[in-house]
Tab-separated table of N, CA, C and O in Angstrom:
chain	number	residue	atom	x	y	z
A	152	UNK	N	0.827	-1.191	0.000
A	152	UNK	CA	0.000	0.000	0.000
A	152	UNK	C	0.870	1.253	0.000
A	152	UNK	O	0.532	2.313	-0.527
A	153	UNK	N	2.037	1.035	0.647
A	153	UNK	CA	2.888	2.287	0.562
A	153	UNK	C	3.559	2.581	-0.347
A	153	UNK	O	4.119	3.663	-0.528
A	154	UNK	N	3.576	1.435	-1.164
A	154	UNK	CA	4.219	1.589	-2.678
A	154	UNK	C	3.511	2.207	-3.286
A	154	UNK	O	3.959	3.140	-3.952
A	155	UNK	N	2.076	1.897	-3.276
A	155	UNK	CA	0.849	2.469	-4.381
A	155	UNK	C	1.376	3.971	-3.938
A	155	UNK	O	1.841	4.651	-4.852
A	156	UNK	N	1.338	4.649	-2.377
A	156	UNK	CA	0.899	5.936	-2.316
A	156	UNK	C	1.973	6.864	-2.807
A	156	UNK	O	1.796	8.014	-3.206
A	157	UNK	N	3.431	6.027	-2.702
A	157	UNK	CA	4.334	6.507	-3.530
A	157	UNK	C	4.504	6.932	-4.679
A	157	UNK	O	4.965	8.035	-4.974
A	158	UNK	N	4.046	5.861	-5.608
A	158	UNK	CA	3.996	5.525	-6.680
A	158	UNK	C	3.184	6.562	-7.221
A	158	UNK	O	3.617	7.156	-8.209
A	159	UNK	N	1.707	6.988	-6.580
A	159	UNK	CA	0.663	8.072	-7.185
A	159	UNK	C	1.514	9.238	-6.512
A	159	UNK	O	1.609	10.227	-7.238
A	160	UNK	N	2.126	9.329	-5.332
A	160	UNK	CA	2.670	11.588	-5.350
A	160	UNK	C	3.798	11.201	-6.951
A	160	UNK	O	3.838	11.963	-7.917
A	161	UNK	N	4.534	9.981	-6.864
A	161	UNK	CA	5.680	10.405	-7.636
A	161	UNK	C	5.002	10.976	-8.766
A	161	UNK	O	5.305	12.083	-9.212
A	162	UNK	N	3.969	10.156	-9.307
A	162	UNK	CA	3.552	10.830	-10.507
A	162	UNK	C	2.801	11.782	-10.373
A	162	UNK	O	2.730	12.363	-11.456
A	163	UNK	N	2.206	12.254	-9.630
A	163	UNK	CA	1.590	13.922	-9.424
A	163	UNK	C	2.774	14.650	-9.767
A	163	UNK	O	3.004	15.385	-10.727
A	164	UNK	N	3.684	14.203	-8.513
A	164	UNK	CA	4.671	15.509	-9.258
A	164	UNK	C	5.157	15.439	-10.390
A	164	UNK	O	5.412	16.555	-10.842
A	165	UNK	N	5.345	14.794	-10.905
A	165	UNK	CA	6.094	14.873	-12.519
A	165	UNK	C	5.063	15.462	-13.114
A	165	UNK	O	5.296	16.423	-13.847
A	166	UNK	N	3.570	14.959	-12.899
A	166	UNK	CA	2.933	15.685	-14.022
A	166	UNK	C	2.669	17.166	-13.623
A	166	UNK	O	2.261	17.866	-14.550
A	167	UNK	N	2.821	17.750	-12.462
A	167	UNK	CA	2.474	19.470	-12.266
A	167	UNK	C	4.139	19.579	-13.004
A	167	UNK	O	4.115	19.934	-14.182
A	168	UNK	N	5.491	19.315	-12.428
A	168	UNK	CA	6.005	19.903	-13.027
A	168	UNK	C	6.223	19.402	-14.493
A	168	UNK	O	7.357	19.838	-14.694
A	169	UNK	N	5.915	18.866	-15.458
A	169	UNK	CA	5.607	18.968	-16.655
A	169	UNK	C	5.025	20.068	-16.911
A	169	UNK	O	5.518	21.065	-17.439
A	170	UNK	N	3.744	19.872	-16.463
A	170	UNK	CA	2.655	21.124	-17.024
A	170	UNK	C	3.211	22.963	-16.483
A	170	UNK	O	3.031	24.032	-17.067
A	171	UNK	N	3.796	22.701	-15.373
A	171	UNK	CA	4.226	24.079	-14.958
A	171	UNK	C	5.777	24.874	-16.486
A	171	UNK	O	6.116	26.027	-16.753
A	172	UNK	N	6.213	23.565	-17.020
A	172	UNK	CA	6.711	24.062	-18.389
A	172	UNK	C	6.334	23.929	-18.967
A	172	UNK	O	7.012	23.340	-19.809
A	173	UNK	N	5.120	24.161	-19.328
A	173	UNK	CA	4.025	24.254	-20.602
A	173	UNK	C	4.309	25.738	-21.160
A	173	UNK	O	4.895	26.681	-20.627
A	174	UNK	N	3.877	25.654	-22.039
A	174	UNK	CA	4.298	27.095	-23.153
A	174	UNK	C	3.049	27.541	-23.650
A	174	UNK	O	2.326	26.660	-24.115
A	175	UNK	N	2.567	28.873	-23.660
A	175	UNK	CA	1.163	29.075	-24.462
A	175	UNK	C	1.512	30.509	-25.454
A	175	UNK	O	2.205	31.510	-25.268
A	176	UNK	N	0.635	30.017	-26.597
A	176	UNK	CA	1.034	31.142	-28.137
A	176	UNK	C	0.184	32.734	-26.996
A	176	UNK	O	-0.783	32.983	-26.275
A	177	UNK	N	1.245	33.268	-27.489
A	177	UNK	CA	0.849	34.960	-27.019
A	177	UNK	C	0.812	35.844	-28.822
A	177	UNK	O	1.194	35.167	-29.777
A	178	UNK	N	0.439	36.995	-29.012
A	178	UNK	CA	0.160	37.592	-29.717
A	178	UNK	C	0.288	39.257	-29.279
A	178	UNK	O	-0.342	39.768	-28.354
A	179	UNK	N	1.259	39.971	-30.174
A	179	UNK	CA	0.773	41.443	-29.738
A	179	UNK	C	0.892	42.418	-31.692
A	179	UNK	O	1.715	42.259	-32.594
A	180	UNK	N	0.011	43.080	-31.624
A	180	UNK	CA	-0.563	43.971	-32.746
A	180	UNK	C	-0.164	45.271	-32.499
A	180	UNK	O	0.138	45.500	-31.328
A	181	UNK	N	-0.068	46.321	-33.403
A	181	UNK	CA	-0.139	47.418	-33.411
A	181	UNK	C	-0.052	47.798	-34.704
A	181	UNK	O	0.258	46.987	-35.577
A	182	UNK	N	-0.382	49.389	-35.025
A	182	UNK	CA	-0.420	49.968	-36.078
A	182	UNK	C	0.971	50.753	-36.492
A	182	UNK	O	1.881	51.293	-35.863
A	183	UNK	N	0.721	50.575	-37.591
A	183	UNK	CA	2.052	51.045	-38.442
A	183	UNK	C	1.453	51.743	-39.884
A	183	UNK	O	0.899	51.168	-40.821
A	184	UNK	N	1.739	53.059	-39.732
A	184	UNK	CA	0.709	53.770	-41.138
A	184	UNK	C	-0.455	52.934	-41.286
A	184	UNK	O	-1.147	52.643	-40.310
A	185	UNK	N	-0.712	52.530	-42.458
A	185	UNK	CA	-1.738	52.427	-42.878
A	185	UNK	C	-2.129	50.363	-42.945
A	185	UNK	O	-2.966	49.746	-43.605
A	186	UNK	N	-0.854	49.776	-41.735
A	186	UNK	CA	-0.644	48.549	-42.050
A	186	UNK	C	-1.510	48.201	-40.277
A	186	UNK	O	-1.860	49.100	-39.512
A	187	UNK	N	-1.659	46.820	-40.033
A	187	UNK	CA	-1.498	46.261	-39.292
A	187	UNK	C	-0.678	45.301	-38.726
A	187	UNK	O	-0.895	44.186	-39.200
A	188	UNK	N	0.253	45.338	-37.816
A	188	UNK	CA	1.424	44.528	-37.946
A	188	UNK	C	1.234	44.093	-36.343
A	188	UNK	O	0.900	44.840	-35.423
A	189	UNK	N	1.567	42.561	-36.271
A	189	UNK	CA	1.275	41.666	-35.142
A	189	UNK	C	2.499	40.801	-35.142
A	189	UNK	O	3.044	40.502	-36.204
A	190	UNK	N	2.908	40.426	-34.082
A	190	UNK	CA	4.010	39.359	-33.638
A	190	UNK	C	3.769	38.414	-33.209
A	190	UNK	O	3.775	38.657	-32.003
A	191	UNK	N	3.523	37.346	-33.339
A	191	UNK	CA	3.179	35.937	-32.725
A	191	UNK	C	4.351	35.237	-32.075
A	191	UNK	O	5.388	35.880	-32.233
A	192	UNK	N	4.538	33.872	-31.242
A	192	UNK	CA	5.351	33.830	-30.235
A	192	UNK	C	4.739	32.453	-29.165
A	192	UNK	O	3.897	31.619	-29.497
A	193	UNK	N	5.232	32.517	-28.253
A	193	UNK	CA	4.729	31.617	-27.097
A	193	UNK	C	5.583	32.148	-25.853
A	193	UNK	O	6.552	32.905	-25.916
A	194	UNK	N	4.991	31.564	-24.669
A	194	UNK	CA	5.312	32.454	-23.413
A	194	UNK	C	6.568	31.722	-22.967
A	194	UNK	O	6.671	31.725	-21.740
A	195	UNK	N	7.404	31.192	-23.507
A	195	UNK	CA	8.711	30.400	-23.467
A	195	UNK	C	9.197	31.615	-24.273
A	195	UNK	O	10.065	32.128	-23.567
A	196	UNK	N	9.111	32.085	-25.017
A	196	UNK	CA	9.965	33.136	-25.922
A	196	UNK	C	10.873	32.224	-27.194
A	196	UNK	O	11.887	32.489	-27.840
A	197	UNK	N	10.107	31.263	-27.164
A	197	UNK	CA	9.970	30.794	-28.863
A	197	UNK	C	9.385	31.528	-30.190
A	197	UNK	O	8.304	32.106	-30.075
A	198	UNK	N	9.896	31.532	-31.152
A	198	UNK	CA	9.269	31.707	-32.033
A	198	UNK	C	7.949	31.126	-32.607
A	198	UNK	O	7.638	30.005	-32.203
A	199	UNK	N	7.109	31.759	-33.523
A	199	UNK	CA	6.359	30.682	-34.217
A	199	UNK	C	6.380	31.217	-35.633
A	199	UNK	O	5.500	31.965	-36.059
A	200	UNK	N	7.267	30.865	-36.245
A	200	UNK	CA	7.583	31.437	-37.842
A	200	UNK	C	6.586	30.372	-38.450
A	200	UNK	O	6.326	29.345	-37.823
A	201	UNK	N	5.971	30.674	-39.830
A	201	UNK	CA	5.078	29.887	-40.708
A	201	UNK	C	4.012	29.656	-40.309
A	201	UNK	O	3.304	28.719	-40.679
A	202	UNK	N	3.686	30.671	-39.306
A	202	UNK	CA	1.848	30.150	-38.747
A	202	UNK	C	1.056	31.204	-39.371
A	202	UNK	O	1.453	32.335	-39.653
A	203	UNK	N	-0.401	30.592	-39.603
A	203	UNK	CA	-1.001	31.286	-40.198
A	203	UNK	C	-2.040	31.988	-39.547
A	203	UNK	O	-2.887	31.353	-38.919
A	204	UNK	N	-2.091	33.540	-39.638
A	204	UNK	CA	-2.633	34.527	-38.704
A	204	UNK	C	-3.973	34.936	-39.574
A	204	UNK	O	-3.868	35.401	-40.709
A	205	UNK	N	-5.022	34.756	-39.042
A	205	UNK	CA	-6.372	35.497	-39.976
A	205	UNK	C	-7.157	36.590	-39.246
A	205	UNK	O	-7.390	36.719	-38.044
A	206	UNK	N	-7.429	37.183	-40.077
A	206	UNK	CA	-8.192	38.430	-39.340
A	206	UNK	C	-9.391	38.695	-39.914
A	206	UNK	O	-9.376	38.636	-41.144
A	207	UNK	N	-10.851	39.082	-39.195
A	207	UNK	CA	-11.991	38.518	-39.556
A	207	UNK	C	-12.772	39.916	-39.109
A	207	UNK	O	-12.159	40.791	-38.499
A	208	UNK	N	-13.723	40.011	-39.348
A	208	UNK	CA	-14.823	41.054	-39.123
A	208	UNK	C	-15.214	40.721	-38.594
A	208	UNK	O	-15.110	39.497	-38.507
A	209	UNK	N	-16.216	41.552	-37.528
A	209	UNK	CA	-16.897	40.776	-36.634
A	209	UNK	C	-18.221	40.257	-37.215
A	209	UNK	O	-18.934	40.251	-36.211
A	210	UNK	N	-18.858	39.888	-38.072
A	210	UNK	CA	-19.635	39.068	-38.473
A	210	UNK	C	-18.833	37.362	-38.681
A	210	UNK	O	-19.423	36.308	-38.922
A	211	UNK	N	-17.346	37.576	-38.490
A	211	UNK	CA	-16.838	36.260	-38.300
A	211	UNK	C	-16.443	36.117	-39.711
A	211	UNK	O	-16.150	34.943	-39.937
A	212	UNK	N	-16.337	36.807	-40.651
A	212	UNK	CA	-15.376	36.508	-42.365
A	212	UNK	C	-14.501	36.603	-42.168
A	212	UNK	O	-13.902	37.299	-41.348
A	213	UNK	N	-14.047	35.551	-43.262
A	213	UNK	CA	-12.373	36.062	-43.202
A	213	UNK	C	-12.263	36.854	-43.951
A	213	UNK	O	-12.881	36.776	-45.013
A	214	UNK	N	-11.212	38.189	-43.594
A	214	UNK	CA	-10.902	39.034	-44.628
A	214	UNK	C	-9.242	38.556	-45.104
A	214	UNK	O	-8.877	38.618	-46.278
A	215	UNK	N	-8.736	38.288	-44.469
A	215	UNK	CA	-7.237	38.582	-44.826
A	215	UNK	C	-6.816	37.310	-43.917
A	215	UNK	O	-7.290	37.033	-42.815
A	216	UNK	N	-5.724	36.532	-44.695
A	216	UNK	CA	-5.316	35.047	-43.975
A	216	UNK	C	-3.918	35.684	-44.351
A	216	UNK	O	-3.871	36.330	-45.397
A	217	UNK	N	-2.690	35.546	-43.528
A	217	UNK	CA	-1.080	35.821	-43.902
A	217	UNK	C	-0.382	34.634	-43.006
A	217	UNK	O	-1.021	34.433	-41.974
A	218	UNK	N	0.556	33.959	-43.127
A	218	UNK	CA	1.683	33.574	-42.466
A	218	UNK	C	2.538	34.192	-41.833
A	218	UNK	O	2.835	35.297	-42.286
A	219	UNK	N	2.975	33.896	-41.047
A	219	UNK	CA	4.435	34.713	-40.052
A	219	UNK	C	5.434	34.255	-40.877
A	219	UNK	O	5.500	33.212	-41.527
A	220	UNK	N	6.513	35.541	-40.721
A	220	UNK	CA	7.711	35.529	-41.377
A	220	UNK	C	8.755	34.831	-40.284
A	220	UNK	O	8.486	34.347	-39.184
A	221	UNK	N	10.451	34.981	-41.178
A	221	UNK	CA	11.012	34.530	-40.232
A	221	UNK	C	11.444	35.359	-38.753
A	221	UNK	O	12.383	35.080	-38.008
A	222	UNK	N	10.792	36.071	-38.657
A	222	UNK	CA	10.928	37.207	-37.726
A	222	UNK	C	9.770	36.906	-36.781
A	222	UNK	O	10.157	37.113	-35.631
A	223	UNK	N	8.274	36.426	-36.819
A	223	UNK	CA	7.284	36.061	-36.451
A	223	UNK	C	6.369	36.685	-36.279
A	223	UNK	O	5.411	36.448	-35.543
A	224	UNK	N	6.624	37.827	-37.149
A	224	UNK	CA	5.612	39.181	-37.887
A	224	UNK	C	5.184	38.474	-39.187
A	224	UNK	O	5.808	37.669	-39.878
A	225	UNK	N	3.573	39.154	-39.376
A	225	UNK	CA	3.020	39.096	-40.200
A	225	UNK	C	1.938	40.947	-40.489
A	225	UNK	O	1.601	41.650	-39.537
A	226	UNK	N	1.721	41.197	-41.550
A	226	UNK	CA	1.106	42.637	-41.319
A	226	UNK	C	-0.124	42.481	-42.764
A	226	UNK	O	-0.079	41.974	-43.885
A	227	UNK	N	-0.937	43.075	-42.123
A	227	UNK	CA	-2.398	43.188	-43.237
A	227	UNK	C	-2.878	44.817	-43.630
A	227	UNK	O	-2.656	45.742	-42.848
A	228	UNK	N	-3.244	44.921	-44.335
A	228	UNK	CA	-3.736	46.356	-44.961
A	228	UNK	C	-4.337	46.387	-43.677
A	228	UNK	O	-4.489	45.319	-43.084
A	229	UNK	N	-4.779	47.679	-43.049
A	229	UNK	CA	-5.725	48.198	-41.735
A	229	UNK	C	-7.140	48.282	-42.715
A	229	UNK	O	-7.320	49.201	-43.513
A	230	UNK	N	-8.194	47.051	-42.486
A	230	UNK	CA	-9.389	47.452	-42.611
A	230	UNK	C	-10.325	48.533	-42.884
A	230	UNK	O	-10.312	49.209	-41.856
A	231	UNK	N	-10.985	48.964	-43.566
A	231	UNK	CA	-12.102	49.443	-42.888
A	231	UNK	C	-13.520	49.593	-41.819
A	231	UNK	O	-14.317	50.411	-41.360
A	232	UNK	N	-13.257	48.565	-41.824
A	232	UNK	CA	-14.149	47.598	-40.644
A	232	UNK	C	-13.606	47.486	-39.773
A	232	UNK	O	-12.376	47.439	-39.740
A	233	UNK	N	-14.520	47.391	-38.583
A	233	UNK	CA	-14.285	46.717	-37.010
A	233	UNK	C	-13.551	45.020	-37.344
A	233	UNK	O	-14.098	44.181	-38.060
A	234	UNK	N	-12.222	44.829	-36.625
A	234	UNK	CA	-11.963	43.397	-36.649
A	234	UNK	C	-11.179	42.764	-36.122
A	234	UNK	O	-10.293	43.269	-35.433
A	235	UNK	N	-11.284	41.753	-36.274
A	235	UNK	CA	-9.927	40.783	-35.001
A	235	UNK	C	-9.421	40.307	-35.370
A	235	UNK	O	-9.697	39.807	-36.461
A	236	UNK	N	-8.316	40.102	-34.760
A	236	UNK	CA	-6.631	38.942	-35.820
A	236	UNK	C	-7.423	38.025	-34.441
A	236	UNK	O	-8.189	38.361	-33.538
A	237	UNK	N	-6.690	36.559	-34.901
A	237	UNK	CA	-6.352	35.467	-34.795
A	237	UNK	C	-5.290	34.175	-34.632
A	237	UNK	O	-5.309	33.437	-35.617
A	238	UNK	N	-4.480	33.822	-33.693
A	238	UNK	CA	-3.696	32.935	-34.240
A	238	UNK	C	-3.397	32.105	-33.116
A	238	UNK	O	-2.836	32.175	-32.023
A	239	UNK	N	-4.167	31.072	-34.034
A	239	UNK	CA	-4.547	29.657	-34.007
A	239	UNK	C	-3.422	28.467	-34.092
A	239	UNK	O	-3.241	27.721	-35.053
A	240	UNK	N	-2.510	28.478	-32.494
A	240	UNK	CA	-1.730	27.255	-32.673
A	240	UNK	C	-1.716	25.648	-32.824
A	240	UNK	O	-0.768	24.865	-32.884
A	241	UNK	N	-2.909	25.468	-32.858
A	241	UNK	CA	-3.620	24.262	-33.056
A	241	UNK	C	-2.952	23.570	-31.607
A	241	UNK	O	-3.722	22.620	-31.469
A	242	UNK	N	-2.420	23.523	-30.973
A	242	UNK	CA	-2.466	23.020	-29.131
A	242	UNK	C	-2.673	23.702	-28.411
A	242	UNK	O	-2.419	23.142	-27.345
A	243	UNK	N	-3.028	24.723	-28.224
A	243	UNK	CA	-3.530	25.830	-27.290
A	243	UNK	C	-4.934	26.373	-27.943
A	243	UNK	O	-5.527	26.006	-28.957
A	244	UNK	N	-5.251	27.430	-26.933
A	244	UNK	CA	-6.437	27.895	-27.222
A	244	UNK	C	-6.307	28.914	-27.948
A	244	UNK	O	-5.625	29.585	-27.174
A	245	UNK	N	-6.422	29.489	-28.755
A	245	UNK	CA	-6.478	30.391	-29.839
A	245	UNK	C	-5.814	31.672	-29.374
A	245	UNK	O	-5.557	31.492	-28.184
A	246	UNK	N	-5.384	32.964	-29.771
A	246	UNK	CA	-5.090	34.082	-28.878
A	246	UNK	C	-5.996	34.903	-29.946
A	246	UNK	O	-5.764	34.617	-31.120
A	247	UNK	N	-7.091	35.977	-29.683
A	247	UNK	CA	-7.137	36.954	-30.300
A	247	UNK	C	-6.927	38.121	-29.552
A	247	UNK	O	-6.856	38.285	-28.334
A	248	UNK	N	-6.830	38.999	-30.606
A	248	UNK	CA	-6.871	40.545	-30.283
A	248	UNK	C	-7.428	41.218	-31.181
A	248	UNK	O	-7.187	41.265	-32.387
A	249	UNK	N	-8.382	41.881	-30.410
A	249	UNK	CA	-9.697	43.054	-30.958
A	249	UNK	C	-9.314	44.407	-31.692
A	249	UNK	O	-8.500	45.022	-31.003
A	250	UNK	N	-9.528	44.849	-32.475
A	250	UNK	CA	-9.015	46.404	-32.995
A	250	UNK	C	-9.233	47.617	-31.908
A	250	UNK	O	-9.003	48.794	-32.186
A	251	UNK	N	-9.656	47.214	-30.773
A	251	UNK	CA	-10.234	48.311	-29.880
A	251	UNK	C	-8.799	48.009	-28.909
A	251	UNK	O	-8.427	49.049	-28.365
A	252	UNK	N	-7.884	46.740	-28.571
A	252	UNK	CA	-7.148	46.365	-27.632
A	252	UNK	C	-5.429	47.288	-28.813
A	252	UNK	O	-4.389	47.621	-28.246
A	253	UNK	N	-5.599	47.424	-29.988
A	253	UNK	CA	-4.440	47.994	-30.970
A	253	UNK	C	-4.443	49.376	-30.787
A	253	UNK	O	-5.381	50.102	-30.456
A	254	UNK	N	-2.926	49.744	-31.122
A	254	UNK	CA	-2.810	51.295	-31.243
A	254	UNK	C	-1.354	51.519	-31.775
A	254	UNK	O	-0.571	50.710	-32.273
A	255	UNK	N	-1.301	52.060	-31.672
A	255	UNK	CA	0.475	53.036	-32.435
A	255	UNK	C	1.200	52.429	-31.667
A	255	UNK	O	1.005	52.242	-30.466
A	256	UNK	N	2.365	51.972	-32.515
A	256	UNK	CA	3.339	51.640	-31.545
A	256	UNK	C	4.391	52.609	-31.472
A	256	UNK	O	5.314	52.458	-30.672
């Protein structure tokens, strides 16, 4: 029995500290003239070059789909419309940011 209770903390702890180095995609936007330009990333301070960033109206269209460069910028014409970027690491939960959360950098 004291093996079992061993046996279950040992693996608790391995799995919090696993999960306590978990990494999640972050996102930050701002304006640049007449562009929209966003940096994608993860909270490890990895890159995420080649992901694909979409930005949508709020009726939910897509207007504009781009990839990240090797830098982990990607930039879209600035809308005329109200709208939100997107980027979707497919293991985490999505990150957006709203045109109301953007401004000059």
């Amino acid at each position: 029995m004291q093996k079992q209770i061993a046996l279950f903390l040992f693996s608790s702890v391995a799995l919090f500290s696993t999960s306590a180095q978990a990494h999640f995609p972050l996102m930050s936007c701002w304006f640049a003239a007449d562009q929209v330009v966003c940096e994608a990333g993860y909270s490890d301070g990895s890159t995420a070059v080649d992901y694909d960033i979409n930005l949508y109206d709020y009726d939910d269209n897509l207007i504009a789909k781009e990839s990240t460069d090797k830098a982990s910028k990607v930039s879209f014409s600035k809308p005329d419309t109200d709208f939100y970027i997107v980027f979707d690491a497919g293991h985490e939960n999505p990150v957006e940011v709203d045109v109301v959360e953007i401004s000059e950098k």
